Short mmCIF file of N, CA, C and O in Angstrom, two decimals:
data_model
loop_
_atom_site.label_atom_id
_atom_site.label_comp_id
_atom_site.label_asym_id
_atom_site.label_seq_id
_atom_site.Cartn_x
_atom_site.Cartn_y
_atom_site.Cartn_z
N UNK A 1469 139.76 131.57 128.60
CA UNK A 1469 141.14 131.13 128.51
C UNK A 1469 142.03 132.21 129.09
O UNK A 1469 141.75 133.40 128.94
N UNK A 1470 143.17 131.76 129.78
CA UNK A 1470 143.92 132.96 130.64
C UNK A 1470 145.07 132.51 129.70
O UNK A 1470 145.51 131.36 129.62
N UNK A 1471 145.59 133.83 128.86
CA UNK A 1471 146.76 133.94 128.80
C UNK A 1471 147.82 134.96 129.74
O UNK A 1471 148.75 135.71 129.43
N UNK A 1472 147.39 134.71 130.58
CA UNK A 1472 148.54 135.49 131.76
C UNK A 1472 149.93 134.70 132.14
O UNK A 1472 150.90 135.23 132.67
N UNK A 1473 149.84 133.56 131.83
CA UNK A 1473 150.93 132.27 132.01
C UNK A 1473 151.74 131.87 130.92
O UNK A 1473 152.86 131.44 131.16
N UNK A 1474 151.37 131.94 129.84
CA UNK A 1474 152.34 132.03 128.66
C UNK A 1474 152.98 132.83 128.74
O UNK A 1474 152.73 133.84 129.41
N UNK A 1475 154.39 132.59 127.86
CA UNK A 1475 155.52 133.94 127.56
C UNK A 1475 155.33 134.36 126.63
O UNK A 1475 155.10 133.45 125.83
N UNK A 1476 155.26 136.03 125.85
CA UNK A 1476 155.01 136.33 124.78
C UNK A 1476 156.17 135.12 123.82
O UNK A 1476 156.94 134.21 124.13
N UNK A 1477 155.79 135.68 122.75
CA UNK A 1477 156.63 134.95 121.61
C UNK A 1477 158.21 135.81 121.27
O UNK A 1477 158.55 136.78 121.95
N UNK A 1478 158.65 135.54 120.68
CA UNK A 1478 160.18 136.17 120.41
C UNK A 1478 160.97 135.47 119.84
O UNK A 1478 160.84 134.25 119.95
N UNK A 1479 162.05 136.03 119.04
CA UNK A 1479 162.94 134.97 118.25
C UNK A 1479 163.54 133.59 119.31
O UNK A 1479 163.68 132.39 119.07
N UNK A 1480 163.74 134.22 120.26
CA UNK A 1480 164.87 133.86 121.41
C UNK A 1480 163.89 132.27 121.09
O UNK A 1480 164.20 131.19 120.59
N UNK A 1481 162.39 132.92 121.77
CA UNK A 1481 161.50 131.17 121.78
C UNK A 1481 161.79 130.35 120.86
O UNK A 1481 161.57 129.18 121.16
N UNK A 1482 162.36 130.58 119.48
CA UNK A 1482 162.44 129.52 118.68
C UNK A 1482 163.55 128.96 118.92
O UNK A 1482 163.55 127.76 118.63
N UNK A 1483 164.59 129.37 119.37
CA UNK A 1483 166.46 128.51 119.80
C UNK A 1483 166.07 127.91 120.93
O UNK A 1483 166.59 126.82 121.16
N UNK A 1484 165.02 128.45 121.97
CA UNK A 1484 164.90 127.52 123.29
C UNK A 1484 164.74 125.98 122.85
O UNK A 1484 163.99 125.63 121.93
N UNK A 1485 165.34 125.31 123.43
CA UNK A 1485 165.04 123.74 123.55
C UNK A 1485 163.56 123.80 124.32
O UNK A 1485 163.24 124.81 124.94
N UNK A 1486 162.53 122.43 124.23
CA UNK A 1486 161.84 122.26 125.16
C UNK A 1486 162.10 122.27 126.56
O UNK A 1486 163.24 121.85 126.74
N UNK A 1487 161.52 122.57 127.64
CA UNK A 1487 161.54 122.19 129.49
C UNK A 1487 162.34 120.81 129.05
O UNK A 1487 163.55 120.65 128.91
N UNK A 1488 161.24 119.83 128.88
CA UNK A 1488 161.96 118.59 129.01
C UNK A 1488 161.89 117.44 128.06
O UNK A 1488 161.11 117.73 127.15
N UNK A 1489 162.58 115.84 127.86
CA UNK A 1489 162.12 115.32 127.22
C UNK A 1489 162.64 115.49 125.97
O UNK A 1489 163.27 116.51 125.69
N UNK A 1490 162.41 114.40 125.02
CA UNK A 1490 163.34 114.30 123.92
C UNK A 1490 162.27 114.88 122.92
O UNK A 1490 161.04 114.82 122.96
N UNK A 1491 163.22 115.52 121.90
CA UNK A 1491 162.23 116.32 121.28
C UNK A 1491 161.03 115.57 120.01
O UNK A 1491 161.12 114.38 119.70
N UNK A 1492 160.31 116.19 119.61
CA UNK A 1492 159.06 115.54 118.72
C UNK A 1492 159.52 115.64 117.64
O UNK A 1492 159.87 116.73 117.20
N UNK A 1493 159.65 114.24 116.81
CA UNK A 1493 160.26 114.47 114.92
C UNK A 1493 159.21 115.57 114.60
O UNK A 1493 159.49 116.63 114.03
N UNK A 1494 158.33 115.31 114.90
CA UNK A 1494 157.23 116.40 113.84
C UNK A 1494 157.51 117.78 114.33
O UNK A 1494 156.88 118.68 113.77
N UNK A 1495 158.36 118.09 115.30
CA UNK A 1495 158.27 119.54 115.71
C UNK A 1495 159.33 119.60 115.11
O UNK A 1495 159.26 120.45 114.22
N UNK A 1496 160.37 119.07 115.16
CA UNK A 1496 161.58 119.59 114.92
C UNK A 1496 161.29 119.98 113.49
O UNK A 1496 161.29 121.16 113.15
N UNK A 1497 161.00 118.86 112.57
CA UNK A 1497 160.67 119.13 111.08
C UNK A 1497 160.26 120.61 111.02
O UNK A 1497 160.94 121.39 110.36
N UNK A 1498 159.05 121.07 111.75
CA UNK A 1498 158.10 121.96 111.94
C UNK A 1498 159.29 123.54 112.12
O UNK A 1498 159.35 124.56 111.45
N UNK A 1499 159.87 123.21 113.00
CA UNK A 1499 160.58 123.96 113.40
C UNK A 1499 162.15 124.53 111.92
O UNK A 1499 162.62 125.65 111.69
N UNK A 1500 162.44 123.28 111.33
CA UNK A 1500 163.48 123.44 110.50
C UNK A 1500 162.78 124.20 109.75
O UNK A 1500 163.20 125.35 109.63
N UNK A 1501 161.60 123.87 109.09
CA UNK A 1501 160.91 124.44 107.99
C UNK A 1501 160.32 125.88 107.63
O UNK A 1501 160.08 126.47 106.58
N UNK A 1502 160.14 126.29 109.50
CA UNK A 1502 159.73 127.67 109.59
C UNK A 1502 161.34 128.63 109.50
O UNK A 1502 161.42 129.64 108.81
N UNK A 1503 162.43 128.13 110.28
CA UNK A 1503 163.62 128.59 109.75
C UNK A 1503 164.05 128.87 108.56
O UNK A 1503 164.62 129.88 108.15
N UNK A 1504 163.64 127.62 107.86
CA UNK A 1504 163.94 127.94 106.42
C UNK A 1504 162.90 128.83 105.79
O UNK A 1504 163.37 129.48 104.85
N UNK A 1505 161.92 129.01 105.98
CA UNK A 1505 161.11 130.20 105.34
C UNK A 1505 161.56 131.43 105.80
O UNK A 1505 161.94 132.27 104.99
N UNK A 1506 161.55 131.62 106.97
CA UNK A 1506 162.22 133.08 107.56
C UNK A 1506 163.52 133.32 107.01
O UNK A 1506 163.87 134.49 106.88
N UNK A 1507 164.36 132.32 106.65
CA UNK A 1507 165.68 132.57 106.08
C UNK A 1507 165.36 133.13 104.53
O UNK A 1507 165.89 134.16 104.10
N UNK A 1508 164.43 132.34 103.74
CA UNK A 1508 164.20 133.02 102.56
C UNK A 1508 163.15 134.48 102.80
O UNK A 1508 163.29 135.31 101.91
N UNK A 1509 162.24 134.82 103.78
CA UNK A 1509 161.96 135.98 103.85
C UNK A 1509 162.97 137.11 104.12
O UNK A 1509 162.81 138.20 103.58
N UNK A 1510 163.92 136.89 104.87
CA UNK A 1510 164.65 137.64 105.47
C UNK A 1510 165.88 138.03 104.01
O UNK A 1510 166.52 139.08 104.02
N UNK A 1511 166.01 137.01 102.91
CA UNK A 1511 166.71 137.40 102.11
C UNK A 1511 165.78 138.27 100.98
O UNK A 1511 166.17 139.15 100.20
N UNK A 1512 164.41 137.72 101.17
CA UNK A 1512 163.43 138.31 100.10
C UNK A 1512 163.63 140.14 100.29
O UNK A 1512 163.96 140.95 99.42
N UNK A 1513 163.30 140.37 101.69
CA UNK A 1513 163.60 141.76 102.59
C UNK A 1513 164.59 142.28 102.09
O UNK A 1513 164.47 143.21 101.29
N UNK A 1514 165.86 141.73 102.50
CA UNK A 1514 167.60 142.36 102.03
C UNK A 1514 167.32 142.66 100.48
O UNK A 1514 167.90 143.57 99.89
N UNK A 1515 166.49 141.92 99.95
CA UNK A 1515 166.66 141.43 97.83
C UNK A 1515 165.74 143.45 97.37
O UNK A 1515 166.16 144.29 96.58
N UNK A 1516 164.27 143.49 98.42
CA UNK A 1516 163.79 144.68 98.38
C UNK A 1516 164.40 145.48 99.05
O UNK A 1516 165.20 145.85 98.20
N UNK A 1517 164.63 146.02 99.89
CA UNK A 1517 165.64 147.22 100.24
C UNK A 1517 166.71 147.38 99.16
O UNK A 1517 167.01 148.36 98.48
N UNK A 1518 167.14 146.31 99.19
CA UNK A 1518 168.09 146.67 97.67
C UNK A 1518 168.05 147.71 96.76
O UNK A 1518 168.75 148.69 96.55
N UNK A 1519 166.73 147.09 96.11
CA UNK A 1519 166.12 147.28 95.29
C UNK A 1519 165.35 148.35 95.62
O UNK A 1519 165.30 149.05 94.61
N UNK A 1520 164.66 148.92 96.57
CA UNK A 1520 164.10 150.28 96.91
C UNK A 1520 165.66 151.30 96.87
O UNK A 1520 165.63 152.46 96.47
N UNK A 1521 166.81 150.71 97.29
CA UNK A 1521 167.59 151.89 97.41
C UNK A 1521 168.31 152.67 96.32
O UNK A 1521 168.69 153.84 96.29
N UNK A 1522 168.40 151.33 95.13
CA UNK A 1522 168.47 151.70 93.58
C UNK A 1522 167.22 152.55 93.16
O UNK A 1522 167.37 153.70 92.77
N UNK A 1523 166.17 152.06 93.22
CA UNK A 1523 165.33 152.91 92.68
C UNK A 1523 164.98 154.56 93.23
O UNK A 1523 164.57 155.44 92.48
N UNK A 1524 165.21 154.70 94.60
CA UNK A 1524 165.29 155.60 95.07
C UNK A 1524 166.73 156.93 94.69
O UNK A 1524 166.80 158.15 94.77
N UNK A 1525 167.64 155.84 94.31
CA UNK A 1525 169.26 157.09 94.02
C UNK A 1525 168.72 157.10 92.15
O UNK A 1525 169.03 158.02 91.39
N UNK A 1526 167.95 155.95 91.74
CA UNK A 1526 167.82 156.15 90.25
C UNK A 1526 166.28 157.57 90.22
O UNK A 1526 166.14 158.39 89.31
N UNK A 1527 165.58 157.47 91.17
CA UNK A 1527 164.59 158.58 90.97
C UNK A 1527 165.45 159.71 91.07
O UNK A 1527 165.35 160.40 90.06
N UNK A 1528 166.53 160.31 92.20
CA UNK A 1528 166.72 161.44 92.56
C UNK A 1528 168.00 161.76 91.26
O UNK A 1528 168.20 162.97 91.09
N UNK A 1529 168.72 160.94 90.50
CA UNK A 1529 169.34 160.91 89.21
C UNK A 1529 168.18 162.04 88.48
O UNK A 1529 168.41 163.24 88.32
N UNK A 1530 167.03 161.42 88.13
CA UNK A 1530 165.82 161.70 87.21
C UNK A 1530 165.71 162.84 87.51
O UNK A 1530 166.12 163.72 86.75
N UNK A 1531 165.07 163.16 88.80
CA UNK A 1531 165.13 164.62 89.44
C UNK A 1531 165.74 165.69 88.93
O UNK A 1531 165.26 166.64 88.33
N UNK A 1532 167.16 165.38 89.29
CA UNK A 1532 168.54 166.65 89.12
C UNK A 1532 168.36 166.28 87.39
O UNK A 1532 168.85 167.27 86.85
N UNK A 1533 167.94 165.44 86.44
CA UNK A 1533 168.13 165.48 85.30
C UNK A 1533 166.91 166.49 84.74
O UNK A 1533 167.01 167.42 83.95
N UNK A 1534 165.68 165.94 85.46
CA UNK A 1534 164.59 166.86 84.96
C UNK A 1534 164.96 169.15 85.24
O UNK A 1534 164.80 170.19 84.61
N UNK A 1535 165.52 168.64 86.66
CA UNK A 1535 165.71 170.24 86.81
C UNK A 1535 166.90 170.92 85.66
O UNK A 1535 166.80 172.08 85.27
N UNK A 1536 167.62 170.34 85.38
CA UNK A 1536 168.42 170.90 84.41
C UNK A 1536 167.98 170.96 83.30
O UNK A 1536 168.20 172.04 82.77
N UNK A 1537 167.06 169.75 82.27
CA UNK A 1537 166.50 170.40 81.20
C UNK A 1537 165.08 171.93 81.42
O UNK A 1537 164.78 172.92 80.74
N UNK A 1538 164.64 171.40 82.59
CA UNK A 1538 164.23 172.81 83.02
C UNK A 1538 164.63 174.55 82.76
O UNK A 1538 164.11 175.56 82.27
N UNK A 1539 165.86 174.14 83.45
CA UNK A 1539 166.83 174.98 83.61
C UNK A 1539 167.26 175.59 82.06
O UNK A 1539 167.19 176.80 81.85
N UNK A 1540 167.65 174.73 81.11
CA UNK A 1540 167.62 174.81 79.46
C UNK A 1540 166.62 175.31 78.94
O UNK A 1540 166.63 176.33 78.25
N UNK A 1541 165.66 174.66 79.22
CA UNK A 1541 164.26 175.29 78.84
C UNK A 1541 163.90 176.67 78.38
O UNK A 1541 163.61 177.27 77.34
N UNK A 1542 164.12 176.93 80.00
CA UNK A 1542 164.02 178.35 80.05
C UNK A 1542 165.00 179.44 79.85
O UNK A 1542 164.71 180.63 80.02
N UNK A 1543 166.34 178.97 79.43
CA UNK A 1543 167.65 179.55 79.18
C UNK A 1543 166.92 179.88 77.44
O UNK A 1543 166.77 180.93 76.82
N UNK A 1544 166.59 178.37 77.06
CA UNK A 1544 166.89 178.75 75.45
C UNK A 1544 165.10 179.25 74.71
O UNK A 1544 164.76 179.35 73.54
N UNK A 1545 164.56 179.38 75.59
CA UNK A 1545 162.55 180.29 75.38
C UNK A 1545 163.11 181.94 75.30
O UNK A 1545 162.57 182.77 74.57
N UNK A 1546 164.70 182.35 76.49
CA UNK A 1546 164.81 184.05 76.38
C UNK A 1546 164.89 184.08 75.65
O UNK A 1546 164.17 184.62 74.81
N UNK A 1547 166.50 183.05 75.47
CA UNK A 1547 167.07 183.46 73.64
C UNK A 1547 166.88 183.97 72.74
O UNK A 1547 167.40 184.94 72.20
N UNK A 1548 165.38 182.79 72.28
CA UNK A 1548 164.65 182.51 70.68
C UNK A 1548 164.08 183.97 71.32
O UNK A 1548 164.69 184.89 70.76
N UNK A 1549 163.03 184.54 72.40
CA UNK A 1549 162.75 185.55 72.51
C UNK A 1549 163.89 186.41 71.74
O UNK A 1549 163.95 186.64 70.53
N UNK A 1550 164.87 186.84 72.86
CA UNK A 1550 165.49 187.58 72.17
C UNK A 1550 166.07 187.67 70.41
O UNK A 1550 166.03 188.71 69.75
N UNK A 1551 166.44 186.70 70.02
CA UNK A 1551 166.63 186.34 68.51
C UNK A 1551 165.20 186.82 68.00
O UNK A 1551 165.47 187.74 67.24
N UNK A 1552 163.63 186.67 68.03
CA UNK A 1552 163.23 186.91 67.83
C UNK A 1552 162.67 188.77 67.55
O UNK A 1552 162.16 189.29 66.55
N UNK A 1553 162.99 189.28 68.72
CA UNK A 1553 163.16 190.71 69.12
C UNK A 1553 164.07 191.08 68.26
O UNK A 1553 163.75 192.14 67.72
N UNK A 1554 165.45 190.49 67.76
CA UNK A 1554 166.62 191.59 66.95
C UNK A 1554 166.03 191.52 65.56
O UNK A 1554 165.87 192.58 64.95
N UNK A 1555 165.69 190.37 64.99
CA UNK A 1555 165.34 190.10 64.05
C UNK A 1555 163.97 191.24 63.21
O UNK A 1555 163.97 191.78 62.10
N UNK A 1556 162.98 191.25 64.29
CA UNK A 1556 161.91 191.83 64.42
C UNK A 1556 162.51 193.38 63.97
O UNK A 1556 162.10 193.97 62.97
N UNK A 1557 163.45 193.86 64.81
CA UNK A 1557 164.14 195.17 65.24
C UNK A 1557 164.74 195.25 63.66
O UNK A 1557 164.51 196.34 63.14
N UNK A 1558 165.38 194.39 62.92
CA UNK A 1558 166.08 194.20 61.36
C UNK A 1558 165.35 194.15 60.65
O UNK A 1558 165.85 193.96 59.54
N UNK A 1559 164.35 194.23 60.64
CA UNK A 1559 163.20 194.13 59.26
C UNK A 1559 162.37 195.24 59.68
O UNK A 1559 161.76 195.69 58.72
N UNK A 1560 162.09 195.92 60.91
CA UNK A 1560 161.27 197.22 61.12
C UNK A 1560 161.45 198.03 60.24
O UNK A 1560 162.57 197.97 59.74
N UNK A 1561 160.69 198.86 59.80
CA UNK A 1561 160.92 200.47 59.10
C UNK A 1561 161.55 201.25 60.07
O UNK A 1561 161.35 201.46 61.27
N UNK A 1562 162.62 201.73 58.98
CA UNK A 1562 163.15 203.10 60.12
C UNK A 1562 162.65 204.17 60.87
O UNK A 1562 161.93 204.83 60.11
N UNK A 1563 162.67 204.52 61.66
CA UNK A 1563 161.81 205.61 62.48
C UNK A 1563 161.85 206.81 61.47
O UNK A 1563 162.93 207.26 61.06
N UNK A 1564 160.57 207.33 61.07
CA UNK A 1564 160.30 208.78 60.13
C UNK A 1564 160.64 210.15 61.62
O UNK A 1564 160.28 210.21 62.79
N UNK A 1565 161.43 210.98 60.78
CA UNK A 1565 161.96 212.03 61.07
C UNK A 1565 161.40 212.76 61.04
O UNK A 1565 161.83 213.88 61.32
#
């Protein structure tokens, strides 16, 4: 079989009318029906990107939230260190002379 004589495919091919001749009920049907699926894919698409772009600004939210209790973390581990150290330092025996 030579496909050297066909035109690739492309949106454009589906708006072309046939060469000639009045068109086929069964194509046209054929034809409405694949429109209408591509119309609901094409909204399914828009519905996910959406939805990837929320989830994507809601991960990087999470992110900057995780680095700041991080950030706490390790602010309030010196602290208790230190609180721990004065405390330690308040109950020692005095240095013998």
């Amino acid at each position: 079989m030579c496909y050297g004589q066909q035109r690739p495919f492309s949106r454009d091919s589906l708006t072309q009318s046939p060469p000639a001749g009045p068109p086929n009920p069964d194509n046209v049907v054929a034809v409405d029906t694949l429109r209408g699926r591509l119309a609901e894919t094409e909204a399914r698409l828009a519905r996910a990107r959406a939805r990837e772009a929320e989830l994507s600004r809601r991960l990087e939210e999470m992110k900057r939230f995780v680095s700041v209790m991080e950030i706490l973390e390790t602010y309030l581990k010196r602290r208790f260190r230190e609180q721990q150290q004065h405390v330690a330092r308040l109950f020692a025996p005095p240095p013998h002379k």
